[in-house]
Short mmCIF file of C-alpha atoms in Angstrom, two decimals:
data_model
loop_
_atom_site.label_atom_id
_atom_site.label_comp_id
_atom_site.label_asym_id
_atom_site.label_seq_id
_atom_site.Cartn_x
_atom_site.Cartn_y
_atom_site.Cartn_z
CA MET A 1 0.00 0.00 0.00
CA LYS A 2 1.53 3.31 -1.05
CA PRO A 3 1.55 6.10 1.51
CA ASN A 4 -1.31 8.61 1.11
CA GLU A 5 -3.11 6.28 -1.23
CA TYR A 6 -5.52 5.33 1.51
CA PHE A 7 -7.06 7.27 4.34
CA ILE A 8 -8.18 6.13 7.79
CA GLU A 9 -11.69 7.50 8.16
CA VAL A 10 -13.15 7.42 11.66
CA GLY A 11 -16.85 7.97 12.26
CA SER A 12 -19.05 7.58 15.30
CA HIS A 13 -22.62 8.05 16.35
CA GLN A 14 -24.22 8.06 19.74
CA HIS A 15 -27.57 8.28 21.46
CA SER A 16 -27.87 8.52 25.21
CA LYS A 17 -30.21 6.42 27.33
CA PHE A 18 -33.79 7.66 27.14
CA GLY A 19 -34.23 10.55 29.56
CA GLN A 20 -30.50 11.06 30.14
CA PRO A 21 -29.10 14.29 28.79
CA VAL A 22 -25.52 13.01 29.05
CA ALA A 23 -24.20 9.77 27.57
CA GLY A 24 -22.13 7.45 29.74
CA ASP A 25 -20.40 6.09 26.65
CA VAL A 26 -17.49 8.19 25.50
CA PHE A 27 -15.83 8.10 22.13
CA VAL A 28 -12.43 9.72 21.69
CA SER A 29 -10.30 9.75 18.59
CA GLU A 30 -7.01 11.37 17.75
CA ARG A 31 -4.62 11.52 14.85
CA SER A 32 -1.16 11.75 16.33
CA GLY A 33 1.60 13.54 14.49
CA ASP A 34 2.16 13.43 10.76
CA GLU A 35 2.63 9.70 10.59
CA GLY A 36 -1.10 9.19 10.23
CA ARG A 37 -1.41 7.08 13.37
CA THR A 38 -5.03 7.09 14.48
CA ILE A 39 -6.11 6.16 18.00
CA THR A 40 -9.78 5.48 18.55
CA ILE A 41 -11.34 4.63 21.90
CA LEU A 42 -14.84 3.72 22.98
CA ALA A 43 -15.37 3.58 26.76
CA ASP A 44 -18.60 2.75 28.59
CA GLY A 45 -18.71 3.94 32.19
CA LEU A 46 -20.54 2.10 34.97
CA GLY A 47 -24.21 3.11 35.08
CA SER A 48 -25.49 5.98 32.94
CA GLY A 49 -25.63 9.75 33.00
CA VAL A 50 -23.04 12.08 34.44
CA LYS A 51 -21.34 9.54 36.72
CA ALA A 52 -20.84 7.09 33.86
CA CYS A 53 -19.70 9.91 31.62
CA VAL A 54 -16.98 10.92 34.12
CA LEU A 55 -15.73 7.32 34.38
CA ALA A 56 -15.73 6.82 30.63
CA THR A 57 -14.10 10.19 29.92
CA LEU A 58 -11.31 9.46 32.40
CA THR A 59 -10.79 6.03 30.87
CA ALA A 60 -10.82 7.21 27.27
CA THR A 61 -8.54 10.17 27.94
CA MET A 62 -5.99 8.13 29.88
CA ALA A 63 -6.06 5.35 27.31
CA ARG A 64 -5.46 7.78 24.48
CA ARG A 65 -2.45 9.32 26.21
CA PHE A 66 -0.94 5.97 27.20
CA VAL A 67 -1.30 4.47 23.75
CA ALA A 68 0.07 7.60 22.06
CA ALA A 69 3.09 7.41 24.40
CA ASP A 70 3.58 3.69 23.61
CA ILE A 71 3.18 2.62 27.24
CA ASP A 72 2.68 -1.14 27.56
CA VAL A 73 -1.06 -1.80 27.24
CA ARG A 74 -1.13 -4.12 30.24
CA ARG A 75 0.42 -1.48 32.45
CA ALA A 76 -1.86 1.20 30.96
CA ALA A 77 -4.97 -0.87 31.73
CA GLU A 78 -3.81 -1.41 35.32
CA ILE A 79 -3.23 2.31 35.84
CA ILE A 80 -6.67 3.12 34.42
CA MET A 81 -8.39 0.62 36.73
CA ALA A 82 -6.47 1.89 39.73
CA THR A 83 -7.27 5.53 38.96
CA LEU A 84 -11.01 5.36 38.34
CA PRO A 85 -13.07 6.67 41.27
CA VAL A 86 -15.07 4.08 43.21
CA CYS A 87 -18.87 4.33 42.87
CA ARG A 88 -20.31 5.07 46.32
CA GLN A 89 -23.31 2.75 45.88
CA ARG A 90 -21.75 -0.12 44.01
CA LYS A 91 -18.32 0.09 45.66
CA ILE A 92 -16.54 -0.62 42.41
CA ALA A 93 -14.58 1.44 39.92
CA TYR A 94 -15.39 0.31 36.47
CA SER A 95 -15.47 1.28 32.82
CA THR A 96 -15.21 -0.85 29.71
CA PHE A 97 -13.00 0.19 26.82
CA THR A 98 -11.93 -0.75 23.33
CA ILE A 99 -8.76 0.86 22.00
CA ILE A 100 -8.08 0.71 18.27
CA ASP A 101 -4.59 1.87 17.34
CA THR A 102 -4.26 2.10 13.55
CA ARG A 103 -1.04 2.99 11.72
CA ALA A 104 -0.92 4.66 8.31
CA ASP A 105 0.26 1.38 6.75
CA GLY A 106 -2.91 -0.34 7.96
CA SER A 107 -1.38 -2.31 10.85
CA VAL A 108 -3.71 -2.32 13.82
CA GLN A 109 -3.60 -3.31 17.45
CA VAL A 110 -6.81 -3.59 19.44
CA ILE A 111 -7.18 -3.86 23.21
CA GLU A 112 -10.59 -4.82 24.54
CA HIS A 113 -12.06 -4.76 27.98
CA ASP A 114 -15.68 -5.88 28.34
CA ASN A 115 -17.23 -4.06 25.38
CA PRO A 116 -18.93 -6.32 22.80
CA PRO A 117 -16.14 -7.79 20.60
CA PHE A 118 -15.22 -5.60 17.65
CA MET A 119 -16.25 -6.71 14.18
CA LEU A 120 -13.73 -6.84 11.36
CA LEU A 121 -15.21 -6.47 7.89
CA ALA A 122 -12.32 -7.61 5.76
CA LYS A 123 -12.38 -8.00 1.99
CA ASN A 124 -10.01 -10.91 2.24
CA PRO A 125 -11.83 -13.78 3.97
CA LYS A 126 -8.47 -15.14 5.12
CA THR A 127 -7.80 -12.16 7.38
CA ALA A 128 -7.93 -13.79 10.77
CA VAL A 129 -7.83 -12.13 14.15
CA GLN A 130 -6.00 -13.99 16.90
CA LYS A 131 -6.97 -12.65 20.29
CA GLU A 132 -4.57 -13.04 23.15
CA GLN A 133 -6.15 -12.98 26.59
CA PHE A 134 -4.35 -11.41 29.52
CA ALA A 135 -5.42 -10.69 33.07
CA ILE A 136 -4.85 -7.68 35.26
CA GLN A 137 -5.74 -7.06 38.89
CA SER A 138 -8.17 -4.36 39.87
CA GLN A 139 -8.53 -3.40 43.53
CA SER A 140 -12.28 -3.07 43.45
CA THR A 141 -13.32 -5.64 40.86
CA GLY A 142 -10.65 -8.33 41.20
CA GLN A 143 -9.11 -10.04 38.19
CA ARG A 144 -10.14 -8.57 34.85
CA ASN A 145 -9.61 -10.20 31.48
CA LEU A 146 -8.46 -8.12 28.55
CA TYR A 147 -7.99 -9.14 24.93
CA TYR A 148 -5.17 -8.03 22.71
CA SER A 149 -5.07 -8.52 18.96
CA ARG A 150 -2.82 -7.40 16.16
CA PHE A 151 -3.55 -7.65 12.45
CA GLN A 152 -3.19 -5.97 9.10
CA LEU A 153 -6.02 -3.88 7.68
CA GLU A 154 -6.26 -4.00 3.89
CA PRO A 155 -7.77 -1.23 1.74
CA GLU A 156 -11.58 -1.09 2.04
CA ASP A 157 -11.56 -3.01 5.35
CA ARG A 158 -13.52 -1.74 8.34
CA ILE A 159 -13.49 -2.19 12.08
CA VAL A 160 -16.80 -1.67 13.87
CA VAL A 161 -17.14 -1.38 17.62
CA CYS A 162 -20.33 -0.85 19.64
CA SER A 163 -21.29 -0.35 23.24
CA ASP A 164 -23.49 -3.03 24.84
CA GLY A 165 -26.42 -0.61 24.52
CA VAL A 166 -26.40 -1.53 20.82
CA THR A 167 -26.09 -5.30 21.08
CA GLN A 168 -28.57 -5.48 23.99
CA SER A 169 -31.08 -3.09 22.44
CA GLY A 170 -34.62 -4.40 22.28
CA MET A 171 -33.96 -6.79 25.17
CA GLY A 172 -37.16 -8.19 26.66
CA ARG A 173 -39.14 -7.80 23.47
CA LYS A 174 -40.90 -10.98 22.38
CA GLU A 175 -38.98 -11.17 19.11
CA MET A 176 -35.60 -10.52 20.74
CA PRO A 177 -35.70 -11.71 24.36
CA LEU A 178 -31.90 -11.45 24.64
CA GLY A 179 -31.72 -8.21 22.76
CA TRP A 180 -30.36 -7.61 19.29
CA THR A 181 -27.23 -9.75 20.05
CA ASP A 182 -23.68 -9.46 18.71
CA SER A 183 -24.38 -11.78 15.80
CA ALA A 184 -27.58 -10.03 14.61
CA ALA A 185 -25.91 -6.64 14.86
CA GLY A 186 -22.93 -8.05 12.94
CA GLN A 187 -25.26 -9.42 10.27
CA PHE A 188 -26.94 -6.01 9.98
CA VAL A 189 -23.56 -4.34 9.47
CA SER A 190 -22.37 -6.84 6.84
CA ASP A 191 -25.70 -6.64 4.96
CA LEU A 192 -25.47 -2.87 4.93
CA VAL A 193 -21.89 -2.91 3.65
CA SER A 194 -22.66 -5.46 0.92
CA ARG A 195 -25.58 -3.29 -0.25
CA ASP A 196 -23.51 -0.10 -0.12
CA PRO A 197 -19.81 -1.06 -0.34
CA GLY A 198 -18.59 2.56 -0.16
CA ILE A 199 -20.65 3.55 2.89
CA SER A 200 -18.68 6.01 5.01
CA ALA A 201 -17.70 5.37 8.62
CA ARG A 202 -19.99 8.21 9.62
CA ASP A 203 -23.05 6.85 7.79
CA LEU A 204 -22.43 3.27 8.90
CA SER A 205 -22.08 4.15 12.59
CA ARG A 206 -25.25 6.26 12.40
CA ALA A 207 -27.20 3.45 10.72
CA VAL A 208 -26.21 1.01 13.49
CA VAL A 209 -27.25 3.36 16.31
CA LEU A 210 -30.53 4.32 14.63
CA ARG A 211 -31.37 0.64 14.13
CA ALA A 212 -30.55 -0.12 17.78
CA ASN A 213 -32.82 2.73 18.86
CA LEU A 214 -35.62 1.35 16.70
CA ASN A 215 -35.21 -1.97 18.53
CA ASP A 216 -36.00 -0.01 21.69
CA HIS A 217 -38.92 1.83 20.02
CA ARG A 218 -36.84 5.01 20.01
CA LYS A 219 -36.50 4.98 23.79
CA PRO A 220 -33.03 3.48 24.26
CA SER A 221 -32.75 1.64 27.56
CA ASP A 222 -28.98 2.27 27.65
CA ASP A 223 -26.48 4.58 25.97
CA THR A 224 -26.01 3.37 22.39
CA SER A 225 -22.75 4.12 20.60
CA CYS A 226 -20.99 2.85 17.53
CA ALA A 227 -17.61 3.75 16.08
CA VAL A 228 -16.21 2.70 12.71
CA VAL A 229 -12.63 2.79 11.42
CA TYR A 230 -12.55 2.54 7.64
CA LEU A 231 -9.45 2.34 5.47
CA ARG A 232 -10.60 3.88 2.21
CA ARG A 233 -9.49 5.73 -0.88
CA PRO A 234 -9.66 9.37 0.23
CA ARG A 235 -12.44 11.62 -0.97
CA ALA A 236 -11.29 15.13 -1.72
CA ALA A 237 -13.05 18.49 -1.49
CA LEU A 238 -12.03 21.94 -2.65
CA ILE A 239 -13.36 25.00 -0.87
CA ALA A 240 -12.76 28.19 -2.87
CA THR A 241 -13.30 31.29 -0.75
CA GLY A 242 -12.36 34.91 -1.33
CA PRO A 243 -11.32 36.77 -4.50
CA PRO A 244 -7.63 36.61 -5.48
CA ILE A 245 -5.59 39.67 -4.53
CA ASN A 246 -4.62 40.05 -8.18
CA PRO A 247 -7.53 39.91 -10.66
CA ALA A 248 -5.15 38.30 -13.17
CA LYS A 249 -5.46 35.15 -11.02
CA ASP A 250 -9.25 34.98 -11.51
CA VAL A 251 -8.85 32.62 -14.47
CA ALA A 252 -6.55 30.32 -12.50
CA LEU A 253 -9.05 30.23 -9.62
CA ALA A 254 -11.91 29.34 -11.97
CA ASN A 255 -9.85 26.67 -13.70
CA THR A 256 -8.80 25.08 -10.42
CA VAL A 257 -12.48 24.75 -9.54
CA ARG A 258 -13.36 23.42 -12.98
CA LYS A 259 -10.62 20.80 -13.07
CA PHE A 260 -10.77 19.62 -9.45
CA ASP A 261 -11.18 15.88 -9.00
CA GLY A 262 -13.62 15.76 -6.08
CA LYS A 263 -16.31 17.89 -4.51
CA THR A 264 -16.20 21.63 -5.10
CA VAL A 265 -17.70 24.31 -2.88
CA ILE A 266 -17.56 28.08 -3.37
CA CYS A 267 -17.98 30.23 -0.24
CA GLY A 268 -18.41 33.89 -1.06
CA GLY A 269 -20.63 36.00 -3.29
CA THR A 270 -17.82 37.81 -5.08
CA THR A 271 -15.83 34.59 -5.48
CA ALA A 272 -18.89 32.91 -6.98
CA ASN A 273 -19.42 35.86 -9.34
CA ILE A 274 -15.80 35.63 -10.54
CA ILE A 275 -16.06 31.90 -11.21
CA SER A 276 -19.47 32.33 -12.83
CA ARG A 277 -18.05 35.00 -15.14
CA GLU A 278 -14.92 33.02 -16.04
CA LEU A 279 -16.65 29.70 -16.61
CA LYS A 280 -19.79 31.28 -18.09
CA ARG A 281 -21.99 29.35 -15.70
CA GLU A 282 -25.05 30.89 -14.12
CA ILE A 283 -25.66 31.11 -10.37
CA THR A 284 -29.13 30.29 -9.11
CA ILE A 285 -30.04 31.18 -5.57
CA ASP A 286 -32.18 28.73 -3.60
CA LEU A 287 -34.61 30.41 -1.23
CA SER A 288 -36.19 27.20 0.06
CA THR A 289 -34.27 27.40 3.34
CA ARG A 290 -34.66 30.45 5.56
CA ASP A 291 -32.29 31.32 8.34
CA MET A 292 -31.84 34.67 10.06
CA ASN A 293 -28.08 34.22 10.49
CA VAL A 294 -26.99 32.28 7.43
CA PRO A 295 -27.66 33.58 3.90
CA PRO A 296 -29.31 31.13 1.49
CA PRO A 297 -27.25 28.71 -0.64
CA SER A 298 -26.98 28.90 -4.43
CA SER A 299 -26.15 26.47 -7.14
CA MET A 300 -23.87 26.50 -10.18
CA LYS A 301 -23.46 23.80 -12.80
CA GLY A 302 -20.54 21.52 -11.97
CA VAL A 303 -20.16 22.91 -8.45
CA ASP A 304 -21.54 20.99 -5.46
CA LEU A 305 -22.48 24.02 -3.35
CA VAL A 306 -22.29 27.81 -3.52
CA THR A 307 -22.70 29.84 -0.33
CA GLU A 308 -22.09 33.32 1.01
CA GLY A 309 -18.64 33.68 2.61
CA THR A 310 -17.86 34.85 6.11
CA LEU A 311 -21.21 34.37 7.86
CA THR A 312 -21.66 30.85 6.47
CA LEU A 313 -18.06 29.83 7.22
CA SER A 314 -18.38 31.19 10.79
CA ALA A 315 -21.61 29.27 11.29
CA GLY A 316 -19.90 26.18 9.82
CA ALA A 317 -17.00 26.54 12.27
CA GLU A 318 -19.50 26.67 15.17
CA LEU A 319 -21.15 23.48 13.93
CA LEU A 320 -17.76 21.72 13.72
CA GLU A 321 -16.93 22.92 17.23
CA LYS A 322 -20.22 21.64 18.66
CA ASN A 323 -19.98 18.35 16.79
CA VAL A 324 -23.40 18.86 15.18
CA ASP A 325 -24.78 16.07 13.00
CA PRO A 326 -25.76 17.75 9.69
CA GLU A 327 -28.51 15.19 9.08
CA ALA A 328 -30.21 16.13 12.33
CA ALA A 329 -29.78 19.92 11.98
CA GLU A 330 -32.08 22.46 10.31
CA PRO A 331 -31.03 22.62 6.66
CA ASN A 332 -29.27 25.86 5.70
CA ALA A 333 -26.12 26.76 3.77
CA ALA A 334 -23.91 26.15 6.83
CA THR A 335 -25.26 22.66 7.55
CA MET A 336 -24.92 21.82 3.84
CA LEU A 337 -21.30 22.99 3.97
CA LEU A 338 -20.75 20.93 7.14
CA LYS A 339 -22.05 17.83 5.38
CA HIS A 340 -19.58 18.31 2.52
CA TRP A 341 -16.73 18.71 5.00
CA LEU A 342 -17.67 15.63 7.01
CA ASP A 343 -18.22 13.51 3.90
CA SER A 344 -14.69 14.30 2.69
CA ASP A 345 -11.29 13.12 3.92
CA ILE A 346 -8.87 15.58 2.34
CA ILE A 347 -10.07 19.17 2.23
CA ARG A 348 -8.19 21.87 0.38
CA PHE A 349 -8.97 25.52 1.02
CA LEU A 350 -8.16 27.95 -1.78
CA VAL A 351 -8.27 31.32 -0.06
CA GLY A 352 -8.32 34.61 -1.91
CA THR A 353 -6.72 37.36 0.14
CA LYS A 354 -8.35 40.44 -1.33
CA ILE A 355 -9.86 42.62 1.39
CA ASN A 356 -13.54 43.33 0.98
CA ASP A 357 -13.82 47.11 1.42
CA ALA A 358 -17.51 46.86 2.24
CA HIS A 359 -16.62 44.88 5.39
CA GLN A 360 -14.45 47.66 6.77
CA ASP A 361 -17.47 49.78 7.78
CA PRO A 362 -17.24 50.24 11.58
CA ASN A 363 -21.02 49.70 11.81
CA LEU A 364 -20.59 46.06 10.82
CA PRO A 365 -19.77 43.29 13.32
CA VAL A 366 -16.00 43.04 13.93
CA GLU A 367 -16.08 39.33 13.16
CA LEU A 368 -16.42 40.16 9.48
CA ASP A 369 -13.50 39.90 7.11
CA ILE A 370 -11.15 37.84 9.17
CA ARG A 371 -11.33 35.18 6.51
CA ARG A 372 -7.77 34.00 6.99
CA ASN A 373 -8.16 33.51 10.73
CA LEU A 374 -11.52 31.87 10.24
CA ILE A 375 -10.12 29.38 7.73
CA LYS A 376 -7.24 28.58 10.07
CA ARG A 377 -9.75 27.86 12.84
CA ILE A 378 -11.81 25.64 10.53
CA VAL A 379 -8.71 23.72 9.43
CA ARG A 380 -7.73 23.17 13.07
CA LEU A 381 -11.20 21.87 13.92
CA LEU A 382 -11.33 19.62 10.86
CA GLU A 383 -7.94 18.10 11.66
CA GLN A 384 -8.06 17.81 15.43
CA LYS A 385 -11.73 17.23 16.13
CA HIS A 386 -12.84 15.47 12.98
CA LEU A 387 -9.59 13.77 11.90
CA LYS A 388 -9.59 15.19 8.39
CA LYS A 389 -6.55 16.20 6.39
CA ALA A 390 -6.86 19.90 5.51
CA SER A 391 -4.62 22.39 3.77
CA ILE A 392 -4.71 26.10 2.93
CA GLU A 393 -3.40 27.75 -0.20
CA TYR A 394 -3.56 31.53 -0.51
CA ILE A 395 -4.08 33.30 -3.82
CA MET B 1 -48.37 38.29 -15.18
CA THR B 2 -45.04 39.14 -13.60
CA ASN B 3 -43.33 42.21 -14.91
CA ILE B 4 -41.59 43.54 -11.82
CA THR B 5 -38.42 41.79 -10.73
CA VAL B 6 -37.17 42.36 -7.20
CA LYS B 7 -33.64 41.20 -6.45
CA ILE B 8 -32.65 41.02 -2.80
CA CYS B 9 -28.88 40.93 -2.35
CA THR B 10 -27.86 38.18 0.08
CA GLY B 11 -24.14 39.01 0.16
CA THR B 12 -22.46 39.22 3.55
CA THR B 13 -22.84 42.96 4.14
CA CYS B 14 -26.45 43.11 3.00
CA TYR B 15 -27.40 40.05 5.05
CA VAL B 16 -25.87 41.45 8.21
CA MET B 17 -27.51 44.83 7.60
CA GLY B 18 -31.03 43.44 7.20
CA ALA B 19 -31.47 41.38 4.02
CA SER B 20 -32.41 38.38 6.17
CA GLN B 21 -35.65 40.20 7.10
CA LEU B 22 -36.20 41.43 3.54
CA LEU B 23 -36.47 37.82 2.33
CA SER B 24 -39.94 37.65 3.87
CA LEU B 25 -41.11 40.24 1.31
CA PRO B 26 -43.19 37.80 -0.80
CA GLN B 27 -45.46 37.12 2.21
CA LEU B 28 -45.91 40.83 2.86
CA LEU B 29 -46.97 42.04 -0.57
CA PRO B 30 -50.62 43.05 -1.05
CA GLU B 31 -52.56 40.55 -3.17
CA GLY B 32 -53.10 42.84 -6.13
CA LEU B 33 -49.37 43.41 -6.43
CA ALA B 34 -48.04 39.96 -5.52
CA SER B 35 -49.04 38.39 -8.84
CA ARG B 36 -47.02 40.98 -10.76
CA VAL B 37 -43.83 40.66 -8.75
CA LEU B 38 -41.06 38.07 -8.94
CA VAL B 39 -38.90 38.18 -5.83
CA GLU B 40 -35.45 36.64 -6.20
CA GLY B 41 -32.48 36.30 -3.92
CA ALA B 42 -29.21 37.38 -5.50
CA ASN B 43 -25.61 36.63 -4.89
CA CYS B 44 -23.60 39.74 -3.97
CA LEU B 45 -24.77 42.44 -6.43
CA ASP B 46 -21.53 44.38 -5.87
CA PHE B 47 -23.32 47.64 -4.93
CA CYS B 48 -21.51 47.72 -1.59
CA LYS B 49 -18.04 47.89 -3.07
CA ASN B 50 -17.93 51.67 -3.51
CA GLY B 51 -19.98 54.38 -1.86
CA GLN B 52 -21.73 55.48 -5.02
CA HIS B 53 -24.89 53.45 -4.47
CA GLY B 54 -25.26 54.29 -0.77
CA LYS B 55 -25.35 51.76 2.04
CA ALA B 56 -26.36 48.11 2.45
CA PRO B 57 -28.75 46.36 2.37
CA PHE B 58 -29.44 46.73 -1.32
CA VAL B 59 -32.52 45.68 -3.26
CA GLN B 60 -33.00 46.13 -6.96
CA VAL B 61 -36.53 46.73 -8.26
CA ASN B 62 -36.31 46.32 -12.04
CA ASN B 63 -33.39 48.66 -12.75
CA THR B 64 -33.69 50.86 -9.68
CA VAL B 65 -31.22 50.27 -6.86
CA ILE B 66 -32.62 50.86 -3.38
CA PRO B 67 -29.96 51.46 -0.73
CA GLU B 68 -30.63 50.91 3.01
CA ALA B 69 -33.65 48.92 1.90
CA THR B 70 -36.56 48.22 4.22
CA ILE B 71 -39.77 46.34 3.48
CA GLU B 72 -41.62 49.68 3.31
CA LYS B 73 -39.10 51.27 0.92
CA VAL B 74 -39.18 48.22 -1.36
CA LYS B 75 -43.00 48.09 -1.34
CA GLU B 76 -43.08 51.75 -2.29
CA ALA B 77 -40.64 51.18 -5.18
CA ILE B 78 -42.80 48.27 -6.37
CA ARG B 79 -45.92 50.46 -6.28
CA GLN B 80 -44.13 53.11 -8.33
CA ALA B 81 -42.91 50.55 -10.83
CA ALA B 82 -46.46 49.19 -11.14
CA GLU B 83 -47.88 52.67 -11.75
CA THR B 84 -45.35 53.69 -14.38
CA ASP B 85 -45.83 50.38 -16.20
#
């Protein structure tokens, strides 16, 4: 596998137990350094709600740090168990976890403690996972068994991990007295992937959680979480925003958009007008969505989305920050932009640096026309919070 | 019969200065007038770039540019356009 030919996409979806505002399952993911190492953790704290959330957050955060620092997993697990606070009622300190440590070359190590076993959806039926069991001592819960496995992920392979809220969903119903079960959930995932072989990690994890919630008649009896790690050919997006400082570059801007192999988005009225003029393609505004803060989107032939600039990008940055699911949000230009970002792996920003004189009016909000800072913030959020690869090029 | 075109600029400056409210214009037009008017959103119309057209938000009624547009000002311009037609 050549470097950069494949991309490790990580997606997760979660629904907390019915009536609980906070989930006790915590999902943490981090891309460490430039080597493309991706650490993904799903932890399920004892109980539900805030207490479980604290336990799971502690577990996931410690696990991430220990794995990133290459501390022996056995030792790391012992430290985690010894550090977790003891529940006053149950007198135990407990959280499950699954740690998936994926390298850019596709080699993976997985450490599991009490979550349902991960599923490997490998193209090659010969890919076998040998799990090595090892025991550690916990002061409050005695001997705990952990499982360690190491294998090679091939392009288009996926790892799926769920909390027990998924596999036990629907428990007690006549048709599933023991709940959905690991095997039925696994069957659901493989059916879905065979029907839609390119399904993204984000869409697959959402489908699993939504199905689990349906098993519970939309009132989940536990926190339901699913995370997917997918080694796929990267999907690229180009975001063109801002007019070039030198109008002689207008043609180059338009041609970059025209020739780009991937999704194209234009953010900015003047930018869209330049590209429309150069490519002789009309812009049509779509007034079907109404939002007081975000101007309406437009469309242009051959371009996936056209939006206004600064306001929409700022709103998009807020959505990235708050981890909003675009499918569940009110549709407007910012949520449409968010969807394009999240559906892509490698996002290139082409930023024109011409200052918009109209934004210099002191009566306007000061947030306007800080395009360069705004794009830097978006790139940071895309890379650190959403594990995308993003780059900026100024024109 | 539509013979009056109203373009509401939805560029950044205009939106911040009030175009978001102006987009509800179609619901606020009197019945007799509504059938003659086509209200469109527009990408930045570029009127804000130099002071010569006045201040945002801008609305264009046929060929007339209305600076610092309000619903009332736009309705008035539509009435005038309808009368001169």
